[in-house]
PDB file of C-alpha atoms and ligand atoms in Angstrom:
ATOM      1  CA  MET I  33      24.365 119.226 132.492  1.00  0.00           C
ATOM      2  CA  ASP I  34      25.503 119.516 128.903  1.00  0.00           C
ATOM      3  CA  GLN I  35      24.796 116.841 126.362  1.00  0.00           C
ATOM      4  CA  VAL I  36      27.980 115.155 125.167  1.00  0.00           C
ATOM      5  CA  LEU I  37      26.425 112.716 122.759  1.00  0.00           C
ATOM      6  CA  GLU I  38      23.192 112.597 120.775  1.00  0.00           C
ATOM      7  CA  LEU I  39      22.075 109.666 118.530  1.00  0.00           C
ATOM      8  CA  LYS I  40      18.927 110.013 116.518  1.00  0.00           C
ATOM      9  CA  ASN I  41      17.201 107.218 114.445  1.00  0.00           C
ATOM     10  CA  ILE I  42      20.443 105.342 113.650  1.00  0.00           C
ATOM     11  CA  HIS I  43      20.249 102.564 111.125  1.00  0.00           C
ATOM     12  CA  TYR I  44      23.222 100.467 110.027  1.00  0.00           C
ATOM     13  CA  ALA I  45      23.621  97.333 107.795  1.00  0.00           C
ATOM     14  CA  TYR I  46      26.781  95.518 106.759  1.00  0.00           C
ATOM     15  CA  HIS I  47      26.962  94.721 103.046  1.00  0.00           C
ATOM     16  CA  THR I  48      28.940  91.680 102.062  1.00  0.00           C
ATOM     17  CA  LEU I  49      29.086  89.391  99.019  1.00  0.00           C
ATOM     18  CA  GLU I  50      26.552  87.080 100.808  1.00  0.00           C
ATOM     19  CA  GLY I  51      24.175  89.984 101.137  1.00  0.00           C
ATOM     20  CA  GLU I  52      23.033  92.508 103.680  1.00  0.00           C
ATOM     21  CA  THR I  53      23.112  92.025 107.451  1.00  0.00           C
ATOM     22  CA  SER I  54      21.032  94.644 109.201  1.00  0.00           C
ATOM     23  CA  ALA I  55      22.751  95.378 112.508  1.00  0.00           C
ATOM     24  CA  LEU I  56      20.967  98.343 114.030  1.00  0.00           C
ATOM     25  CA  THR I  57      17.481  99.933 113.539  1.00  0.00           C
ATOM     26  CA  ASP I  58      16.256 103.156 114.794  1.00  0.00           C
ATOM     27  CA  ILE I  59      18.535 103.781 117.755  1.00  0.00           C
ATOM     28  CA  SER I  60      18.113 107.011 119.542  1.00  0.00           C
ATOM     29  CA  PHE I  61      19.582 108.074 122.820  1.00  0.00           C
ATOM     30  CA  SER I  62      21.764 110.748 124.443  1.00  0.00           C
ATOM     31  CA  LEU I  63      24.409 110.995 127.068  1.00  0.00           C
ATOM     32  CA  LYS I  64      24.994 113.973 129.398  1.00  0.00           C
ATOM     33  CA  GLU I  65      28.325 115.149 130.626  1.00  0.00           C
ATOM     34  CA  GLY I  66      29.727 112.924 133.339  1.00  0.00           C
ATOM     35  CA  GLU I  67      27.010 110.283 132.715  1.00  0.00           C
ATOM     36  CA  PHE I  68      27.835 106.562 132.512  1.00  0.00           C
ATOM     37  CA  ILE I  69      25.599 104.260 130.422  1.00  0.00           C
ATOM     38  CA  SER I  70      25.830 100.508 130.037  1.00  0.00           C
ATOM     39  CA  ILE I  71      24.518  98.825 126.974  1.00  0.00           C
ATOM     40  CA  VAL I  72      23.483  95.201 127.241  1.00  0.00           C
ATOM     41  CA  GLY I  73      21.948  92.893 124.636  1.00  0.00           C
ATOM     42  CA  PRO I  74      22.186  89.402 123.220  1.00  0.00           C
ATOM     43  CA  SER I  75      25.394  88.397 121.615  1.00  0.00           C
ATOM     44  CA  GLY I  76      25.722  89.568 117.943  1.00  0.00           C
ATOM     45  CA  CYS I  77      22.926  92.061 118.299  1.00  0.00           C
ATOM     46  CA  GLY I  78      24.964  95.069 117.198  1.00  0.00           C
ATOM     47  CA  LYS I  79      26.611  96.501 120.340  1.00  0.00           C
ATOM     48  CA  SER I  80      30.136  96.766 118.992  1.00  0.00           C
ATOM     49  CA  THR I  81      28.681  98.158 115.769  1.00  0.00           C
ATOM     50  CA  LEU I  82      27.066 100.962 117.829  1.00  0.00           C
ATOM     51  CA  LEU I  83      30.392 101.858 119.410  1.00  0.00           C
ATOM     52  CA  SER I  84      32.099 101.814 116.014  1.00  0.00           C
ATOM     53  CA  LEU I  85      29.527 104.268 114.737  1.00  0.00           C
ATOM     54  CA  ILE I  86      29.952 106.627 117.724  1.00  0.00           C
ATOM     55  CA  SER I  87      33.758 106.479 117.331  1.00  0.00           C
ATOM     56  CA  GLY I  88      33.421 107.329 113.665  1.00  0.00           C
ATOM     57  CA  LEU I  89      34.959 104.009 112.433  1.00  0.00           C
ATOM     58  CA  LEU I  90      31.676 103.343 110.650  1.00  0.00           C
ATOM     59  CA  GLU I  91      29.117 105.808 109.183  1.00  0.00           C
ATOM     60  CA  PRO I  92      25.462 105.323 109.843  1.00  0.00           C
ATOM     61  CA  GLU I  93      23.258 104.697 106.818  1.00  0.00           C
ATOM     62  CA  LYS I  94      20.454 106.778 108.301  1.00  0.00           C
ATOM     63  CA  GLY I  95      20.215 109.027 111.254  1.00  0.00           C
ATOM     64  CA  LEU I  96      22.505 111.515 112.938  1.00  0.00           C
ATOM     65  CA  ILE I  97      25.214 111.455 115.611  1.00  0.00           C
ATOM     66  CA  LYS I  98      26.260 114.563 117.345  1.00  0.00           C
ATOM     67  CA  ILE I  99      29.145 114.987 119.875  1.00  0.00           C
ATOM     68  CA  ASN I 100      29.180 118.146 121.911  1.00  0.00           C
ATOM     69  CA  GLY I 101      26.471 119.599 119.664  1.00  0.00           C
ATOM     70  CA  LYS I 102      28.430 119.130 116.449  1.00  0.00           C
ATOM     71  CA  TYR I 103      28.014 116.458 113.762  1.00  0.00           C
ATOM     72  CA  LEU I 104      30.423 113.675 114.241  1.00  0.00           C
ATOM     73  CA  ARG I 105      32.465 114.397 111.125  1.00  0.00           C
ATOM     74  CA  GLU I 106      32.882 118.140 112.127  1.00  0.00           C
ATOM     75  CA  SER I 107      33.514 117.354 115.829  1.00  0.00           C
ATOM     76  CA  THR I 108      37.001 117.798 117.261  1.00  0.00           C
ATOM     77  CA  THR I 109      35.888 116.078 120.473  1.00  0.00           C
ATOM     78  CA  ASN I 110      38.379 113.477 121.664  1.00  0.00           C
ATOM     79  CA  VAL I 111      36.712 110.053 121.867  1.00  0.00           C
ATOM     80  CA  GLY I 112      38.621 107.328 123.826  1.00  0.00           C
ATOM     81  CA  TYR I 113      38.130 103.787 122.951  1.00  0.00           C
ATOM     82  CA  MET I 114      39.084 100.824 125.205  1.00  0.00           C
ATOM     83  CA  LEU I 115      38.788  97.283 123.951  1.00  0.00           C
ATOM     84  CA  GLN I 116      38.642  93.830 125.362  1.00  0.00           C
ATOM     85  CA  HIS I 117      42.350  93.285 124.959  1.00  0.00           C
ATOM     86  CA  ASP I 118      44.667  95.882 126.435  1.00  0.00           C
ATOM     87  CA  GLU I 119      46.771  96.096 123.209  1.00  0.00           C
ATOM     88  CA  LEU I 120      49.905  97.010 125.193  1.00  0.00           C
ATOM     89  CA  PHE I 121      53.132  96.508 123.183  1.00  0.00           C
ATOM     90  CA  GLU I 122      55.720  94.239 124.787  1.00  0.00           C
ATOM     91  CA  TRP I 123      58.611  96.012 123.162  1.00  0.00           C
ATOM     92  CA  ARG I 124      57.626  99.287 124.917  1.00  0.00           C
ATOM     93  CA  THR I 125      57.850 100.015 128.724  1.00  0.00           C
ATOM     94  CA  ILE I 126      54.554 100.801 130.480  1.00  0.00           C
ATOM     95  CA  TYR I 127      55.412 104.540 130.333  1.00  0.00           C
ATOM     96  CA  ASN I 128      56.113 104.404 126.655  1.00  0.00           C
ATOM     97  CA  ASN I 129      52.955 102.379 126.003  1.00  0.00           C
ATOM     98  CA  VAL I 130      51.032 105.176 127.874  1.00  0.00           C
ATOM     99  CA  LEU I 131      52.737 107.779 125.622  1.00  0.00           C
ATOM    100  CA  LEU I 132      51.724 105.928 122.368  1.00  0.00           C
ATOM    101  CA  GLY I 133      48.298 107.599 121.832  1.00  0.00           C
ATOM    102  CA  LEU I 134      49.940 110.965 122.492  1.00  0.00           C
ATOM    103  CA  GLU I 135      52.628 110.275 119.925  1.00  0.00           C
ATOM    104  CA  ILE I 136      50.070 109.160 117.251  1.00  0.00           C
ATOM    105  CA  GLN I 137      47.903 112.212 117.865  1.00  0.00           C
ATOM    106  CA  HIS I 138      50.960 114.517 117.838  1.00  0.00           C
ATOM    107  CA  MET I 139      50.160 115.651 121.445  1.00  0.00           C
ATOM    108  CA  LEU I 140      53.494 114.755 123.001  1.00  0.00           C
ATOM    109  CA  THR I 141      54.632 117.800 125.022  1.00  0.00           C
ATOM    110  CA  ALA I 142      56.358 118.425 128.383  1.00  0.00           C
ATOM    111  CA  ARG I 143      52.835 118.916 129.850  1.00  0.00           C
ATOM    112  CA  THR I 144      51.350 115.686 128.502  1.00  0.00           C
ATOM    113  CA  LYS I 145      54.312 113.746 129.540  1.00  0.00           C
ATOM    114  CA  GLU I 146      53.967 115.088 133.048  1.00  0.00           C
ATOM    115  CA  LYS I 147      50.281 114.135 132.997  1.00  0.00           C
ATOM    116  CA  ALA I 148      51.318 110.629 131.960  1.00  0.00           C
ATOM    117  CA  HIS I 149      53.517 110.342 135.033  1.00  0.00           C
ATOM    118  CA  GLU I 150      50.888 111.864 137.279  1.00  0.00           C
ATOM    119  CA  LEU I 151      48.221 109.397 136.099  1.00  0.00           C
ATOM    120  CA  LEU I 152      50.512 106.400 136.464  1.00  0.00           C
ATOM    121  CA  ASP I 153      51.269 107.565 139.986  1.00  0.00           C
ATOM    122  CA  THR I 154      47.608 108.204 140.929  1.00  0.00           C
ATOM    123  CA  TYR I 155      46.578 104.775 139.644  1.00  0.00           C
ATOM    124  CA  GLY I 156      49.405 102.812 141.439  1.00  0.00           C
ATOM    125  CA  LEU I 157      51.651 102.133 138.460  1.00  0.00           C
ATOM    126  CA  LYS I 158      54.564 104.460 139.266  1.00  0.00           C
ATOM    127  CA  LYS I 159      56.786 101.562 140.246  1.00  0.00           C
ATOM    128  CA  PHE I 160      56.047  99.877 136.945  1.00  0.00           C
ATOM    129  CA  GLU I 161      56.764 102.763 134.561  1.00  0.00           C
ATOM    130  CA  ASN I 162      59.814 101.051 133.247  1.00  0.00           C
ATOM    131  CA  SER I 163      58.449  97.498 133.334  1.00  0.00           C
ATOM    132  CA  ARG I 164      57.331  95.563 130.325  1.00  0.00           C
ATOM    133  CA  PRO I 165      53.605  94.576 130.038  1.00  0.00           C
ATOM    134  CA  SER I 166      54.384  90.905 130.635  1.00  0.00           C
ATOM    135  CA  GLU I 167      55.697  91.876 134.078  1.00  0.00           C
ATOM    136  CA  LEU I 168      52.273  93.147 135.179  1.00  0.00           C
ATOM    137  CA  SER I 169      49.111  91.354 136.290  1.00  0.00           C
ATOM    138  CA  GLY I 170      46.047  91.362 134.018  1.00  0.00           C
ATOM    139  CA  GLY I 171      44.412  94.014 136.224  1.00  0.00           C
ATOM    140  CA  MET I 172      47.465  96.329 136.271  1.00  0.00           C
ATOM    141  CA  ARG I 173      47.704  95.929 132.466  1.00  0.00           C
ATOM    142  CA  GLN I 174      44.071  96.990 132.070  1.00  0.00           C
ATOM    143  CA  ARG I 175      44.856  99.998 134.397  1.00  0.00           C
ATOM    144  CA  ALA I 176      47.794 100.915 132.182  1.00  0.00           C
ATOM    145  CA  ALA I 177      45.525 100.663 129.120  1.00  0.00           C
ATOM    146  CA  LEU I 178      43.053 103.015 130.902  1.00  0.00           C
ATOM    147  CA  VAL I 179      45.788 105.499 131.757  1.00  0.00           C
ATOM    148  CA  ARG I 180      46.842 105.480 128.067  1.00  0.00           C
ATOM    149  CA  THR I 181      43.347 106.350 127.165  1.00  0.00           C
ATOM    150  CA  LEU I 182      42.812 108.985 129.903  1.00  0.00           C
ATOM    151  CA  VAL I 183      45.962 110.832 129.142  1.00  0.00           C
ATOM    152  CA  LEU I 184      44.466 111.880 125.853  1.00  0.00           C
ATOM    153  CA  GLU I 185      41.761 113.649 128.013  1.00  0.00           C
ATOM    154  CA  PRO I 186      38.826 112.208 126.097  1.00  0.00           C
ATOM    155  CA  ASP I 187      35.396 113.914 126.495  1.00  0.00           C
ATOM    156  CA  LEU I 188      33.751 110.577 125.845  1.00  0.00           C
ATOM    157  CA  LEU I 189      34.986 107.046 126.627  1.00  0.00           C
ATOM    158  CA  LEU I 190      33.776 104.006 124.815  1.00  0.00           C
ATOM    159  CA  LEU I 191      34.439 100.684 126.607  1.00  0.00           C
ATOM    160  CA  ASP I 192      33.830  97.554 124.574  1.00  0.00           C
ATOM    161  CA  GLU I 193      33.884  94.525 127.005  1.00  0.00           C
ATOM    162  CA  PRO I 194      37.092  95.905 128.490  1.00  0.00           C
ATOM    163  CA  PHE I 195      37.202  93.330 131.392  1.00  0.00           C
ATOM    164  CA  SER I 196      36.068  90.186 129.619  1.00  0.00           C
ATOM    165  CA  ALA I 197      39.573  88.786 128.976  1.00  0.00           C
ATOM    166  CA  LEU I 198      40.257  88.804 132.770  1.00  0.00           C
ATOM    167  CA  ASP I 199      39.497  85.951 135.171  1.00  0.00           C
ATOM    168  CA  TYR I 200      36.464  86.351 137.252  1.00  0.00           C
ATOM    169  CA  GLN I 201      38.130  87.525 140.491  1.00  0.00           C
ATOM    170  CA  THR I 202      40.352  90.055 138.631  1.00  0.00           C
ATOM    171  CA  ARG I 203      37.457  91.121 136.601  1.00  0.00           C
ATOM    172  CA  LEU I 204      35.359  92.076 139.660  1.00  0.00           C
ATOM    173  CA  ASN I 205      38.248  93.989 141.139  1.00  0.00           C
ATOM    174  CA  VAL I 206      39.377  95.729 138.023  1.00  0.00           C
ATOM    175  CA  GLY I 207      35.752  96.546 136.923  1.00  0.00           C
ATOM    176  CA  ASP I 208      35.061  98.155 140.238  1.00  0.00           C
ATOM    177  CA  ASP I 209      38.373  99.869 140.330  1.00  0.00           C
ATOM    178  CA  ILE I 210      38.020 101.361 136.804  1.00  0.00           C
ATOM    179  CA  GLY I 211      34.519 102.319 137.495  1.00  0.00           C
ATOM    180  CA  GLN I 212      35.629 104.359 140.463  1.00  0.00           C
ATOM    181  CA  ILE I 213      38.392 105.946 138.513  1.00  0.00           C
ATOM    182  CA  LEU I 214      35.992 107.065 135.805  1.00  0.00           C
ATOM    183  CA  ARG I 215      33.609 108.520 138.342  1.00  0.00           C
ATOM    184  CA  ARG I 216      36.398 110.371 140.045  1.00  0.00           C
ATOM    185  CA  GLU I 217      37.554 111.747 136.605  1.00  0.00           C
ATOM    186  CA  LYS I 218      33.889 112.606 135.936  1.00  0.00           C
ATOM    187  CA  LYS I 219      34.118 110.958 132.585  1.00  0.00           C
ATOM    188  CA  SER I 220      31.229 110.466 130.230  1.00  0.00           C
ATOM    189  CA  ALA I 221      31.305 106.814 129.309  1.00  0.00           C
ATOM    190  CA  ILE I 222      29.472 104.017 127.416  1.00  0.00           C
ATOM    191  CA  LEU I 223      30.158 100.471 128.458  1.00  0.00           C
ATOM    192  CA  VAL I 224      29.174  97.554 126.265  1.00  0.00           C
ATOM    193  CA  THR I 225      29.014  94.346 128.261  1.00  0.00           C
ATOM    194  CA  HIS I 226      27.315  91.001 128.430  1.00  0.00           C
ATOM    195  CA  ASP I 227      27.762  90.903 132.182  1.00  0.00           C
ATOM    196  CA  LEU I 228      24.679  92.293 133.843  1.00  0.00           C
ATOM    197  CA  SER I 229      26.310  92.639 137.312  1.00  0.00           C
ATOM    198  CA  GLU I 230      29.016  94.808 135.712  1.00  0.00           C
ATOM    199  CA  ALA I 231      26.479  96.856 133.855  1.00  0.00           C
ATOM    200  CA  ILE I 232      24.465  97.524 137.062  1.00  0.00           C
ATOM    201  CA  SER I 233      27.411  98.171 139.379  1.00  0.00           C
ATOM    202  CA  LEU I 234      28.931 100.826 137.178  1.00  0.00           C
ATOM    203  CA  ALA I 235      26.248 102.820 135.267  1.00  0.00           C
ATOM    204  CA  ASP I 236      23.707 105.532 135.808  1.00  0.00           C
ATOM    205  CA  ARG I 237      21.497 103.994 133.182  1.00  0.00           C
ATOM    206  CA  VAL I 238      21.298 100.637 131.395  1.00  0.00           C
ATOM    207  CA  ILE I 239      20.101 100.451 127.756  1.00  0.00           C
ATOM    208  CA  ILE I 240      18.722  97.075 126.808  1.00  0.00           C
ATOM    209  CA  LEU I 241      18.936  96.104 123.078  1.00  0.00           C
ATOM    210  CA  THR I 242      16.801  93.563 121.354  1.00  0.00           C
ATOM    211  CA  LYS I 243      18.317  90.842 119.214  1.00  0.00           C
ATOM    212  CA  ARG I 244      19.725  91.712 115.840  1.00  0.00           C
ATOM    213  CA  PRO I 245      18.938  94.063 114.127  1.00  0.00           C
ATOM    214  CA  ALA I 246      19.119  95.848 117.533  1.00  0.00           C
ATOM    215  CA  THR I 247      16.730  98.466 118.609  1.00  0.00           C
ATOM    216  CA  ILE I 248      16.304  99.858 122.102  1.00  0.00           C
ATOM    217  CA  LYS I 249      13.972  97.645 124.119  1.00  0.00           C
ATOM    218  CA  GLN I 250      14.178  99.559 127.414  1.00  0.00           C
ATOM    219  CA  THR I 251      16.199 102.098 129.271  1.00  0.00           C
ATOM    220  CA  ILE I 252      16.450 101.528 132.990  1.00  0.00           C
ATOM    221  CA  PRO I 253      17.779 104.313 135.322  1.00  0.00           C
ATOM    222  CA  LEU I 254      19.723 102.881 138.172  1.00  0.00           C
ATOM    223  CA  ILE I 255      19.010 104.602 141.496  1.00  0.00           C
ATOM    224  CA  PHE I 256      20.805 103.314 144.562  1.00  0.00           C
ATOM    225  CA  ASP I 257      20.110 104.600 148.114  1.00  0.00           C
ATOM    226  CA  LEU I 258      23.801 104.563 149.216  1.00  0.00           C
ATOM    227  CA  GLU I 259      25.884 107.003 151.314  1.00  0.00           C
ATOM    228  CA  GLU I 260      28.907 106.120 149.165  1.00  0.00           C
ATOM    229  CA  ASP I 261      27.909 105.068 145.656  1.00  0.00           C
ATOM    230  CA  THR I 262      30.763 102.681 144.681  1.00  0.00           C
ATOM    231  CA  PRO I 263      30.431  99.593 142.465  1.00  0.00           C
ATOM    232  CA  LEU I 264      31.232  97.290 145.458  1.00  0.00           C
ATOM    233  CA  ASN I 265      28.546  98.890 147.623  1.00  0.00           C
ATOM    234  CA  ARG I 266      26.022  98.633 144.780  1.00  0.00           C
ATOM    235  CA  ARG I 267      26.685  94.902 144.485  1.00  0.00           C
ATOM    236  CA  ASN I 268      25.764  94.467 148.145  1.00  0.00           C
ATOM    237  CA  ALA I 269      22.727  96.798 148.089  1.00  0.00           C
ATOM    238  CA  PRO I 270      19.171  95.339 148.007  1.00  0.00           C
ATOM    239  CA  GLU I 271      18.222  97.298 144.835  1.00  0.00           C
ATOM    240  CA  PHE I 272      20.976  95.317 142.984  1.00  0.00           C
ATOM    241  CA  LYS I 273      19.001  92.161 142.776  1.00  0.00           C
ATOM    242  CA  THR I 274      15.843  93.920 141.818  1.00  0.00           C
ATOM    243  CA  TYR I 275      17.607  95.539 138.848  1.00  0.00           C
ATOM    244  CA  PHE I 276      19.360  92.243 137.944  1.00  0.00           C
ATOM    245  CA  ASN I 277      16.040  90.377 137.792  1.00  0.00           C
ATOM    246  CA  LEU I 278      14.307  93.201 135.857  1.00  0.00           C
ATOM    247  CA  ILE I 279      17.081  93.315 133.218  1.00  0.00           C
ATOM    248  CA  TRP I 280      17.487  89.596 133.034  1.00  0.00           C
ATOM    249  CA  LYS I 281      13.714  89.308 132.390  1.00  0.00           C
ATOM    250  CA  GLU I 282      13.778  91.995 129.704  1.00  0.00           C
ATOM    251  CA  LEU I 283      16.645  90.289 127.952  1.00  0.00           C
ATOM    252  CA  ASN I 284      14.920  86.922 127.957  1.00  0.00           C
ATOM    253  CA  THR I 285      11.456  87.821 126.787  1.00  0.00           C
ATOM    254  CA  ASP I 286      10.674  88.304 123.138  1.00  0.00           C
ATOM    255  CA  GLU I 287       8.023  90.727 122.384  1.00  0.00           C
TER     256      GLU I 287
HETATM  257  P1  ADP M 769      27.791  92.491 119.405  1.00  0.00           P
HETATM  258  O1  ADP M 769      28.857  93.463 119.665  1.00  0.00           O
HETATM  259  O2  ADP M 769      26.387  92.735 119.966  1.00  0.00           O
HETATM  260  O3  ADP M 769      28.128  91.026 119.675  1.00  0.00           O
HETATM  261  P2  ADP M 769      28.321  93.211 116.606  1.00  0.00           P
HETATM  262  O4  ADP M 769      28.083  94.635 116.544  1.00  0.00           O
HETATM  263  O5  ADP M 769      29.735  92.750 116.657  1.00  0.00           O
HETATM  264  O6  ADP M 769      27.501  92.475 117.755  1.00  0.00           O
HETATM  265  O7  ADP M 769      27.727  92.550 115.347  1.00  0.00           O
HETATM  266  C1  ADP M 769      26.334  92.653 114.971  1.00  0.00           C
HETATM  267  C2  ADP M 769      26.041  91.749 113.726  1.00  0.00           C
HETATM  268  O8  ADP M 769      26.683  92.202 112.595  1.00  0.00           O
HETATM  269  C3  ADP M 769      26.500  90.317 113.883  1.00  0.00           C
HETATM  270  O9  ADP M 769      25.485  89.495 113.404  1.00  0.00           O
HETATM  271  C4  ADP M 769      27.716  90.219 112.992  1.00  0.00           C
HETATM  272  O10 ADP M 769      27.845  88.903 112.502  1.00  0.00           O
HETATM  273  C5  ADP M 769      27.556  91.246 111.953  1.00  0.00           C
HETATM  274  N1  ADP M 769      28.805  91.815 111.648  1.00  0.00           N
HETATM  275  C6  ADP M 769      29.709  92.422 112.406  1.00  0.00           C
HETATM  276  N2  ADP M 769      30.772  92.962 111.724  1.00  0.00           N
HETATM  277  C7  ADP M 769      30.529  92.609 110.438  1.00  0.00           C
HETATM  278  C8  ADP M 769      31.309  92.822 109.261  1.00  0.00           C
HETATM  279  N3  ADP M 769      32.428  93.453 109.205  1.00  0.00           N
HETATM  280  N4  ADP M 769      30.703  92.311 108.045  1.00  0.00           N
HETATM  281  C9  ADP M 769      29.547  91.663 108.057  1.00  0.00           C
HETATM  282  N5  ADP M 769      28.759  91.479 109.158  1.00  0.00           N
HETATM  283  C10 ADP M 769      29.283  91.894 110.316  1.00  0.00           C
END
């Protein structure tokens, strides 16, 4: 498998009038094509900062980030970013919301428009193409936000607590649903979450960060002996509890 992302010895600190806040120290890891990583860590430890660095919104003070073998600044790789709130615009229909990223990136063509229709159809939103976001449930809105990201055909997807604004029941369904979509599309993805169950049900590997300034405390590969490896089946598998306890313990012990 090819390496999509490589981070080596990343350091980052915020500089404000009040002084310096060191957010990340010496972070190194890589992500292979089609791999799904979850990142967990205490609140405020630097998880979102890490995604901002990978997306190029922030620049590391030290260290290197390569995407598809190229330095981030020279890379033309498409990185998709999905946030906690779906950021759908009420004044646009669902279809036009999905086209927004394509418009901004000057990628609006007959082919990409067709792709938008196809994805909306595949993910059960065809009937809602002409609806406004407020007419959809929280789960459907999150699917629409995902379609808007996927239509750009990102090589790497960054998901920052994308389900945390949803109520518990919806969150379980949407998390599992979106996890399956990403596996089907064979997307390389990094999910930042404070929900351990979500992290374990979706990923190939969990990276545990220490409290701020975050460094990697442990990386735990998730291996499930399942005929059909879906998020829901994982939640019911005996390994799930073992991983949960292991990660919980790691998060709650100070070295
Ligand atoms: P997490 O996503 O793990 O909750 P963040 O990456 O958002 O954590 O933040 C890490 C630390 O950096 C926090 O202590 C936060 O207060 C600080 N921080 C985040 N953004 C800024 C900023 N723009 N300016 C100064 N400090 C910031």
